[in-house]
Amino acid sequence: MRLINVTKKYGEITAIKNININVRNKEYLCIIGPSGCGKTTLIKCIAGIIEPDEGEIYIDNKLMNNVPIQDRGVGYVFQEIALFPHMTVYENVSYGPFVKGLSISSVKNIINELIDMMKLQDRVKDHPSALSGGAQQKTAIARALSSGSRLLLFDEPLGSLDVKVRKVLRYELRRLVKDLGLTAIHVTHDQEEAMSIADRIVVMRSGEIVEVGTPLELYLRPKTLFTANFVGEANFFVGELIDIDERGNVKVDVNGKVFFSSCKLNFETKKIVVAIRPEFIVMGRKTSKAKNSWKGVIEEKIFLGSSFRFKVSTDNDVTLVVKAPLSSEAINWRIGDHVNLVLPTRYLLLYPYPKEGLERAIALETFR
């Protein structure tokens, strides 16, 4: 599937602007971004629910502009579990072939196979009101597949489900798509969900694409400050470029303290934003002779289940967030304890200071 300069406006508001995406065959693509960034508008344009004002949409190299939704060969699964309440599970799943004029007997094996794959064998005679949220969404997915669609569109399909059900179902979704050799575009506000199931992720903001990459690329080497802040969590502090040593390490001054980064510098501005993920910071009690060692005092400690989240105030007025795995040492750390932080050079990311300012560059709110 290809989108070329797709734009949609509502009066003076531009919902999406100049969207260009190439979705690979059999790819599981996730689209993420803050609320109001245009994710749902985009997927509805692909489905044919909304017609774009500008641009072209191709599915299987066929232009889809002005092609009705029923003729696009896509399966659409909504966040709101839109099942027919008067139909049983079996009747809902068989609805697609029925409206296409296919005899139920000719596709009976496919319908039964989908019901088996979704583990709904014991619920085929039940109506949606008798099903749990997870079973209802499984039925909706099976119904989307029964029409023979090779492209599946998921619009926040797990958003209304309980956390544990959501985590189980997201892996089942990916397995199903991969086992059947389908292509999927999955819109979600849940970054963890996208990171765990996507082949690639599209990050959107204010109706535009900010960045596209694999989950690992976006996490370890985000190209923009916004992605670094939106995907996962990051510490940011402003510094000034001092020099680049003979090994290619970049020297940066932050509040009078010199830091080294092994990341390649691909810009020339002197004012720099340094970023690092909280879990990459090594925290201990003993003073370290390692590069990028920083003394601090624990100001806050929060238990997250499998880890602890600390706020540490450093000796030159910079506050850092640090995440430490569950261990006897981390359990015993207390607010007020003096600690030593080491910021590994390979995880210190460097960005040119943005013209609009750091706070605005990383803000999750949209600016039209």
GROMACS .gro file of C-alpha atoms in nm:
model
  368
    1MET     CA    1   0.000   0.000   0.000
    2ARG     CA    2   0.122   0.349  -0.084
    3LEU     CA    3   0.013   0.693   0.028
    4ILE     CA    4   0.136   0.989  -0.173
    5ASN     CA    5   0.096   1.342  -0.030
    6VAL     CA    6  -0.235   1.258   0.137
    7THR     CA    7  -0.396   1.562   0.299
    8LYS     CA    8  -0.731   1.608   0.474
    9LYS     CA    9  -0.871   1.938   0.602
   10TYR     CA   10  -1.176   2.027   0.807
   11GLY     CA   11  -1.232   2.395   0.743
   12GLU     CA   12  -0.921   2.576   0.864
   13ILE     CA   13  -0.792   2.270   1.051
   14THR     CA   14  -0.553   2.038   0.868
   15ALA     CA   15  -0.608   1.691   1.015
   16ILE     CA   16  -0.332   1.526   0.811
   17LYS     CA   17  -0.079   1.691   0.581
   18ASN     CA   18   0.135   1.548   0.300
   19ILE     CA   19   0.141   1.193   0.434
   20ASN     CA   20   0.376   0.964   0.241
   21ILE     CA   21   0.400   0.598   0.346
   22ASN     CA   22   0.502   0.279   0.169
   23VAL     CA   23   0.362  -0.024   0.352
   24ARG     CA   24   0.542  -0.344   0.260
   25ASN     CA   25   0.365  -0.666   0.174
   26LYS     CA   26   0.295  -0.879   0.486
   27GLU     CA   27   0.420  -0.601   0.713
   28TYR     CA   28   0.274  -0.520   1.053
   29LEU     CA   29   0.285  -0.140   1.069
   30CYS     CA   30   0.184   0.057   1.376
   31ILE     CA   31   0.091   0.427   1.378
   32ILE     CA   32   0.135   0.613   1.706
   33GLY     CA   33   0.117   0.972   1.821
   34PRO     CA   34  -0.053   1.201   2.076
   35SER     CA   35  -0.430   1.241   2.080
   36GLY     CA   36  -0.545   1.462   1.794
   37CYS     CA   37  -0.239   1.402   1.576
   38GLY     CA   38  -0.442   1.257   1.286
   39LYS     CA   39  -0.399   0.881   1.333
   40THR     CA   40  -0.767   0.790   1.301
   41THR     CA   41  -0.823   1.035   1.013
   42LEU     CA   42  -0.537   0.869   0.827
   43ILE     CA   43  -0.662   0.513   0.869
   44LYS     CA   44  -1.017   0.618   0.774
   45CYS     CA   45  -0.878   0.768   0.453
   46ILE     CA   46  -0.708   0.436   0.375
   47ALA     CA   47  -1.032   0.249   0.443
   48GLY     CA   48  -1.243   0.483   0.230
   49ILE     CA   49  -1.458   0.607   0.518
   50ILE     CA   50  -1.314   0.955   0.455
   51GLU     CA   51  -1.196   1.088   0.120
   52PRO     CA   52  -0.873   1.293   0.128
   53ASP     CA   53  -0.872   1.645  -0.016
   54GLU     CA   54  -0.537   1.589  -0.182
   55GLY     CA   55  -0.302   1.302  -0.258
   56GLU     CA   56  -0.332   0.945  -0.380
   57ILE     CA   57  -0.393   0.611  -0.207
   58TYR     CA   58  -0.282   0.288  -0.377
   59ILE     CA   59  -0.363  -0.066  -0.265
   60ASP     CA   60  -0.203  -0.344  -0.471
   61ASN     CA   61  -0.090  -0.070  -0.713
   62LYS     CA   62  -0.452   0.029  -0.781
   63LEU     CA   63  -0.564   0.387  -0.721
   64MET     CA   64  -0.827   0.384  -0.445
   65ASN     CA   65  -0.939   0.746  -0.448
   66ASN     CA   66  -1.321   0.755  -0.468
   67VAL     CA   67  -1.340   0.373  -0.453
   68PRO     CA   68  -1.614   0.269  -0.203
   69ILE     CA   69  -1.502   0.100   0.118
   70GLN     CA   70  -1.665  -0.232   0.023
   71ASP     CA   71  -1.459  -0.247  -0.298
   72ARG     CA   72  -1.118  -0.177  -0.144
   73GLY     CA   73  -1.057  -0.529  -0.018
   74VAL     CA   74  -0.972  -0.419   0.335
   75GLY     CA   75  -1.088  -0.546   0.673
   76TYR     CA   76  -1.156  -0.275   0.932
   77VAL     CA   77  -1.167  -0.333   1.309
   78PHE     CA   78  -1.290  -0.040   1.518
   79GLN     CA   79  -1.205   0.051   1.877
   80GLU     CA   80  -1.576   0.045   1.954
   81ILE     CA   81  -1.658  -0.324   1.918
   82ALA     CA   82  -1.918  -0.286   1.644
   83LEU     CA   83  -2.082  -0.630   1.628
   84PHE     CA   84  -2.440  -0.690   1.521
   85PRO     CA   85  -2.615  -0.738   1.856
   86HIS     CA   86  -2.896  -0.954   1.713
   87MET     CA   87  -2.652  -1.199   1.551
   88THR     CA   88  -2.462  -1.485   1.710
   89VAL     CA   89  -2.085  -1.517   1.691
   90TYR     CA   90  -2.117  -1.751   1.392
   91GLU     CA   91  -2.357  -1.515   1.214
   92ASN     CA   92  -2.132  -1.214   1.273
   93VAL     CA   93  -1.826  -1.395   1.138
   94SER     CA   94  -2.014  -1.522   0.831
   95TYR     CA   95  -2.161  -1.179   0.751
   96GLY     CA   96  -1.880  -1.074   0.513
   97PRO     CA   97  -1.912  -1.368   0.274
   98PHE     CA   98  -2.293  -1.340   0.294
   99VAL     CA   99  -2.306  -0.976   0.176
  100LYS     CA  100  -2.062  -1.063  -0.104
  101GLY     CA  101  -2.315  -1.316  -0.231
  102LEU     CA  102  -2.109  -1.622  -0.144
  103SER     CA  103  -2.289  -1.930  -0.023
  104ILE     CA  104  -2.217  -2.012   0.340
  105SER     CA  105  -2.152  -2.373   0.246
  106SER     CA  106  -1.869  -2.269   0.013
  107VAL     CA  107  -1.687  -2.079   0.285
  108LYS     CA  108  -1.794  -2.287   0.583
  109ASN     CA  109  -1.445  -2.431   0.631
  110ILE     CA  110  -1.287  -2.084   0.633
  111ILE     CA  111  -1.540  -1.954   0.885
  112ASN     CA  112  -1.487  -2.253   1.112
  113GLU     CA  113  -1.110  -2.216   1.082
  114LEU     CA  114  -1.129  -1.849   1.185
  115ILE     CA  115  -1.351  -1.936   1.481
  116ASP     CA  116  -1.099  -2.203   1.583
  117MET     CA  117  -0.805  -1.962   1.546
  118MET     CA  118  -0.981  -1.711   1.770
  119LYS     CA  119  -1.069  -1.987   2.019
  120LEU     CA  120  -1.440  -1.910   1.996
  121GLN     CA  121  -1.559  -2.265   1.934
  122ASP     CA  122  -1.765  -2.273   2.254
  123ARG     CA  123  -1.926  -1.935   2.187
  124VAL     CA  124  -2.056  -1.970   1.830
  125LYS     CA  125  -2.421  -1.960   1.939
  126ASP     CA  126  -2.378  -1.672   2.182
  127HIS     CA  127  -2.481  -1.314   2.111
  128PRO     CA  128  -2.234  -1.027   2.174
  129SER     CA  129  -2.406  -0.930   2.499
  130ALA     CA  130  -2.304  -1.267   2.648
  131LEU     CA  131  -1.934  -1.225   2.556
  132SER     CA  132  -1.645  -1.062   2.739
  133GLY     CA  133  -1.475  -0.763   2.578
  134GLY     CA  134  -1.187  -0.981   2.458
  135ALA     CA  135  -1.422  -1.238   2.300
  136GLN     CA  136  -1.621  -0.959   2.133
  137GLN     CA  137  -1.307  -0.812   1.978
  138LYS     CA  138  -1.191  -1.156   1.864
  139THR     CA  139  -1.528  -1.197   1.692
  140ALA     CA  140  -1.487  -0.858   1.523
  141ILE     CA  141  -1.140  -0.956   1.398
  142ALA     CA  142  -1.268  -1.290   1.268
  143ARG     CA  143  -1.549  -1.107   1.086
  144ALA     CA  144  -1.296  -0.872   0.921
  145LEU     CA  145  -1.091  -1.171   0.806
  146SER     CA  146  -1.384  -1.376   0.678
  147SER     CA  147  -1.435  -1.149   0.378
  148GLY     CA  148  -1.095  -1.252   0.242
  149SER     CA  149  -0.923  -0.918   0.304
  150ARG     CA  150  -0.545  -0.918   0.265
  151LEU     CA  151  -0.507  -0.574   0.424
  152LEU     CA  152  -0.630  -0.531   0.782
  153LEU     CA  153  -0.687  -0.190   0.941
  154PHE     CA  154  -0.698  -0.178   1.321
  155ASP     CA  155  -0.815   0.149   1.476
  156GLU     CA  156  -0.729   0.129   1.849
  157PRO     CA  157  -0.868  -0.229   1.849
  158LEU     CA  158  -0.760  -0.306   2.205
  159GLY     CA  159  -0.818   0.032   2.366
  160SER     CA  160  -1.142  -0.060   2.543
  161LEU     CA  161  -1.012  -0.388   2.690
  162ASP     CA  162  -0.862  -0.465   3.029
  163VAL     CA  163  -0.483  -0.440   3.052
  164LYS     CA  164  -0.417  -0.814   3.083
  165VAL     CA  165  -0.661  -0.903   2.803
  166ARG     CA  166  -0.506  -0.634   2.586
  167LYS     CA  167  -0.155  -0.773   2.635
  168VAL     CA  168  -0.260  -1.129   2.545
  169LEU     CA  169  -0.469  -1.025   2.244
  170ARG     CA  170  -0.203  -0.801   2.090
  171TYR     CA  171   0.036  -1.096   2.053
  172GLU     CA  172  -0.245  -1.311   1.914
  173LEU     CA  173  -0.318  -1.037   1.659
  174ARG     CA  174   0.041  -1.029   1.536
  175ARG     CA  175   0.064  -1.409   1.525
  176LEU     CA  176  -0.260  -1.427   1.325
  177VAL     CA  177  -0.146  -1.166   1.073
  178LYS     CA  178   0.191  -1.335   1.026
  179ASP     CA  179   0.049  -1.690   1.008
  180LEU     CA  180  -0.201  -1.586   0.739
  181GLY     CA  181   0.051  -1.377   0.543
  182LEU     CA  182  -0.156  -1.059   0.573
  183THR     CA  183  -0.062  -0.691   0.586
  184ALA     CA  184  -0.178  -0.490   0.889
  185ILE     CA  185  -0.191  -0.122   0.978
  186HIS     CA  186  -0.255  -0.079   1.349
  187VAL     CA  187  -0.334   0.260   1.506
  188THR     CA  188  -0.271   0.279   1.880
  189HIS     CA  189  -0.196   0.531   2.154
  190ASP     CA  190  -0.016   0.260   2.352
  191GLN     CA  191   0.356   0.285   2.276
  192GLU     CA  192   0.435  -0.043   2.454
  193GLU     CA  193   0.177  -0.217   2.237
  194ALA     CA  194   0.333  -0.077   1.920
  195MET     CA  195   0.689  -0.158   2.029
  196SER     CA  196   0.602  -0.520   2.105
  197ILE     CA  197   0.417  -0.614   1.784
  198ALA     CA  198   0.520  -0.381   1.501
  199ASP     CA  199   0.772  -0.447   1.225
  200ARG     CA  200   0.791  -0.071   1.178
  201ILE     CA  201   0.634   0.224   1.358
  202VAL     CA  202   0.512   0.555   1.216
  203VAL     CA  203   0.530   0.842   1.466
  204MET     CA  204   0.284   1.126   1.399
  205ARG     CA  205   0.247   1.474   1.542
  206SER     CA  206   0.019   1.762   1.439
  207GLY     CA  207  -0.107   1.576   1.132
  208GLU     CA  208   0.238   1.500   0.994
  209ILE     CA  209   0.483   1.210   1.005
  210VAL     CA  210   0.773   1.283   1.238
  211GLU     CA  211   0.969   0.961   1.192
  212VAL     CA  212   0.942   0.602   1.068
  213GLY     CA  213   1.157   0.314   1.188
  214THR     CA  214   1.175  -0.024   1.357
  215PRO     CA  215   1.092  -0.031   1.729
  216LEU     CA  216   1.459  -0.076   1.814
  217GLU     CA  217   1.569   0.213   1.588
  218LEU     CA  218   1.314   0.450   1.740
  219TYR     CA  219   1.412   0.351   2.092
  220LEU     CA  220   1.790   0.340   2.069
  221ARG     CA  221   1.855   0.603   1.800
  222PRO     CA  222   1.552   0.833   1.755
  223LYS     CA  223   1.622   1.097   1.491
  224THR     CA  224   1.412   1.368   1.653
  225LEU     CA  225   1.370   1.508   2.003
  226PHE     CA  226   0.996   1.450   1.985
  227THR     CA  227   1.039   1.077   1.915
  228ALA     CA  228   1.297   1.048   2.193
  229ASN     CA  229   1.043   1.194   2.434
  230PHE     CA  230   0.729   1.024   2.301
  231VAL     CA  231   0.863   0.671   2.256
  232GLY     CA  232   0.956   0.559   2.603
  233GLU     CA  233   1.106   0.817   2.840
  234ALA     CA  234   1.418   1.031   2.820
  235ASN     CA  235   1.620   1.285   3.017
  236PHE     CA  236   1.708   1.606   2.834
  237PHE     CA  237   1.962   1.868   2.925
  238VAL     CA  238   2.115   2.155   2.730
  239GLY     CA  239   2.487   2.183   2.673
  240GLU     CA  240   2.749   2.346   2.454
  241LEU     CA  241   2.980   2.172   2.208
  242ILE     CA  242   3.343   2.191   2.319
  243ASP     CA  243   3.535   1.965   2.088
  244ILE     CA  244   3.556   1.628   1.913
  245ASP     CA  245   3.855   1.420   2.027
  246GLU     CA  246   4.082   1.199   1.814
  247ARG     CA  247   3.855   0.896   1.872
  248GLY     CA  248   3.548   1.080   1.750
  249ASN     CA  249   3.400   1.131   2.097
  250VAL     CA  250   3.202   1.453   2.124
  251LYS     CA  251   3.280   1.671   2.429
  252VAL     CA  252   2.986   1.871   2.564
  253ASP     CA  253   2.971   2.117   2.853
  254VAL     CA  254   2.659   2.085   3.069
  255ASN     CA  255   2.638   2.339   3.352
  256GLY     CA  256   3.017   2.339   3.382
  257LYS     CA  257   3.056   1.961   3.367
  258VAL     CA  258   3.214   1.793   3.062
  259PHE     CA  259   3.040   1.493   2.908
  260PHE     CA  260   3.152   1.261   2.629
  261SER     CA  261   2.929   1.099   2.369
  262SER     CA  262   3.036   0.841   2.110
  263CYS     CA  263   2.738   0.929   1.887
  264LYS     CA  264   2.837   1.084   1.557
  265LEU     CA  265   2.769   1.454   1.527
  266ASN     CA  266   2.581   1.534   1.204
  267PHE     CA  267   2.513   1.903   1.267
  268GLU     CA  268   2.724   2.214   1.331
  269THR     CA  269   2.539   2.413   1.598
  270LYS     CA  270   2.727   2.488   1.921
  271LYS     CA  271   2.418   2.467   2.141
  272ILE     CA  272   2.323   2.103   2.191
  273VAL     CA  273   2.051   1.899   2.356
  274VAL     CA  274   2.180   1.583   2.526
  275ALA     CA  275   1.933   1.296   2.580
  276ILE     CA  276   1.957   0.962   2.760
  277ARG     CA  277   1.702   0.696   2.856
  278PRO     CA  278   1.654   0.652   3.235
  279GLU     CA  279   1.729   0.277   3.221
  280PHE     CA  280   2.069   0.335   3.057
  281ILE     CA  281   2.199   0.536   3.352
  282VAL     CA  282   2.399   0.323   3.596
  283MET     CA  283   2.341   0.417   3.959
  284GLY     CA  284   2.554   0.302   4.252
  285ARG     CA  285   2.685   0.408   4.589
  286LYS     CA  286   3.056   0.413   4.507
  287THR     CA  287   3.228   0.696   4.321
  288SER     CA  288   3.328   0.584   3.972
  289LYS     CA  289   3.628   0.683   3.761
  290ALA     CA  290   3.430   0.613   3.444
  291LYS     CA  291   3.363   0.890   3.195
  292ASN     CA  292   3.040   1.084   3.251
  293SER     CA  293   3.028   1.013   3.622
  294TRP     CA  294   2.794   1.241   3.819
  295LYS     CA  295   2.720   1.267   4.191
  296GLY     CA  296   2.365   1.315   4.311
  297VAL     CA  297   2.104   1.278   4.583
  298ILE     CA  298   1.785   1.071   4.555
  299GLU     CA  299   1.479   1.299   4.573
  300GLU     CA  300   1.205   1.052   4.480
  301LYS     CA  301   1.159   0.675   4.463
  302ILE     CA  302   0.864   0.500   4.294
  303PHE     CA  303   0.810   0.123   4.273
  304LEU     CA  304   0.698   0.017   3.921
  305GLY     CA  305   0.667  -0.358   3.980
  306SER     CA  306   0.970  -0.491   3.793
  307SER     CA  307   1.183  -0.182   3.852
  308PHE     CA  308   1.223   0.139   4.052
  309ARG     CA  309   1.200   0.493   3.916
  310PHE     CA  310   1.422   0.747   4.090
  311LYS     CA  311   1.455   1.121   4.061
  312VAL     CA  312   1.812   1.227   4.136
  313SER     CA  313   1.934   1.583   4.185
  314THR     CA  314   2.294   1.617   4.066
  315ASP     CA  315   2.569   1.830   4.214
  316ASN     CA  316   2.529   2.100   3.948
  317ASP     CA  317   2.154   2.152   3.955
  318VAL     CA  318   2.037   1.900   3.694
  319THR     CA  319   1.759   1.656   3.784
  320LEU     CA  320   1.769   1.313   3.619
  321VAL     CA  321   1.521   1.027   3.609
  322VAL     CA  322   1.686   0.688   3.661
  323LYS     CA  323   1.526   0.344   3.631
  324ALA     CA  324   1.690   0.056   3.814
  325PRO     CA  325   1.590  -0.311   3.791
  326LEU     CA  326   1.447  -0.483   4.096
  327SER     CA  327   1.748  -0.583   4.311
  328SER     CA  328   1.850  -0.588   4.674
  329GLU     CA  329   2.062  -0.277   4.622
  330ALA     CA  330   1.780  -0.079   4.458
  331ILE     CA  331   1.531  -0.191   4.724
  332ASN     CA  332   1.755  -0.049   4.996
  333TRP     CA  333   1.810   0.292   4.837
  334ARG     CA  334   1.625   0.567   5.022
  335ILE     CA  335   1.527   0.928   4.959
  336GLY     CA  336   1.820   1.146   5.067
  337ASP     CA  337   2.085   0.884   4.986
  338HIS     CA  338   2.397   1.004   4.806
  339VAL     CA  339   2.458   0.810   4.484
  340ASN     CA  340   2.687   0.810   4.183
  341LEU     CA  341   2.553   0.812   3.829
  342VAL     CA  342   2.736   0.695   3.518
  343LEU     CA  343   2.600   0.796   3.178
  344PRO     CA  344   2.751   0.556   2.919
  345THR     CA  345   2.895   0.741   2.619
  346ARG     CA  346   2.720   0.516   2.364
  347TYR     CA  347   2.376   0.603   2.503
  348LEU     CA  348   2.420   0.980   2.515
  349LEU     CA  349   2.222   1.111   2.217
  350LEU     CA  350   2.297   1.455   2.070
  351TYR     CA  351   2.059   1.692   1.892
  352PRO     CA  352   2.087   2.051   1.770
  353TYR     CA  353   1.903   2.288   1.999
  354PRO     CA  354   1.561   2.346   1.833
  355LYS     CA  355   1.465   2.693   1.710
  356GLU     CA  356   1.129   2.672   1.887
  357GLY     CA  357   1.294   2.579   2.217
  358LEU     CA  358   1.332   2.242   2.388
  359GLU     CA  359   1.003   2.246   2.578
  360ARG     CA  360   0.799   2.310   2.265
  361ALA     CA  361   0.999   2.060   2.056
  362ILE     CA  362   0.923   1.768   2.288
  363ALA     CA  363   0.570   1.870   2.394
  364LEU     CA  364   0.302   1.606   2.344
  365GLU     CA  365   0.037   1.867   2.277
  366THR     CA  366  -0.024   1.942   1.913
  367PHE     CA  367   0.045   2.285   1.767
  368ARG     CA  368  -0.152   2.366   1.456
   0.00000   0.00000   0.00000
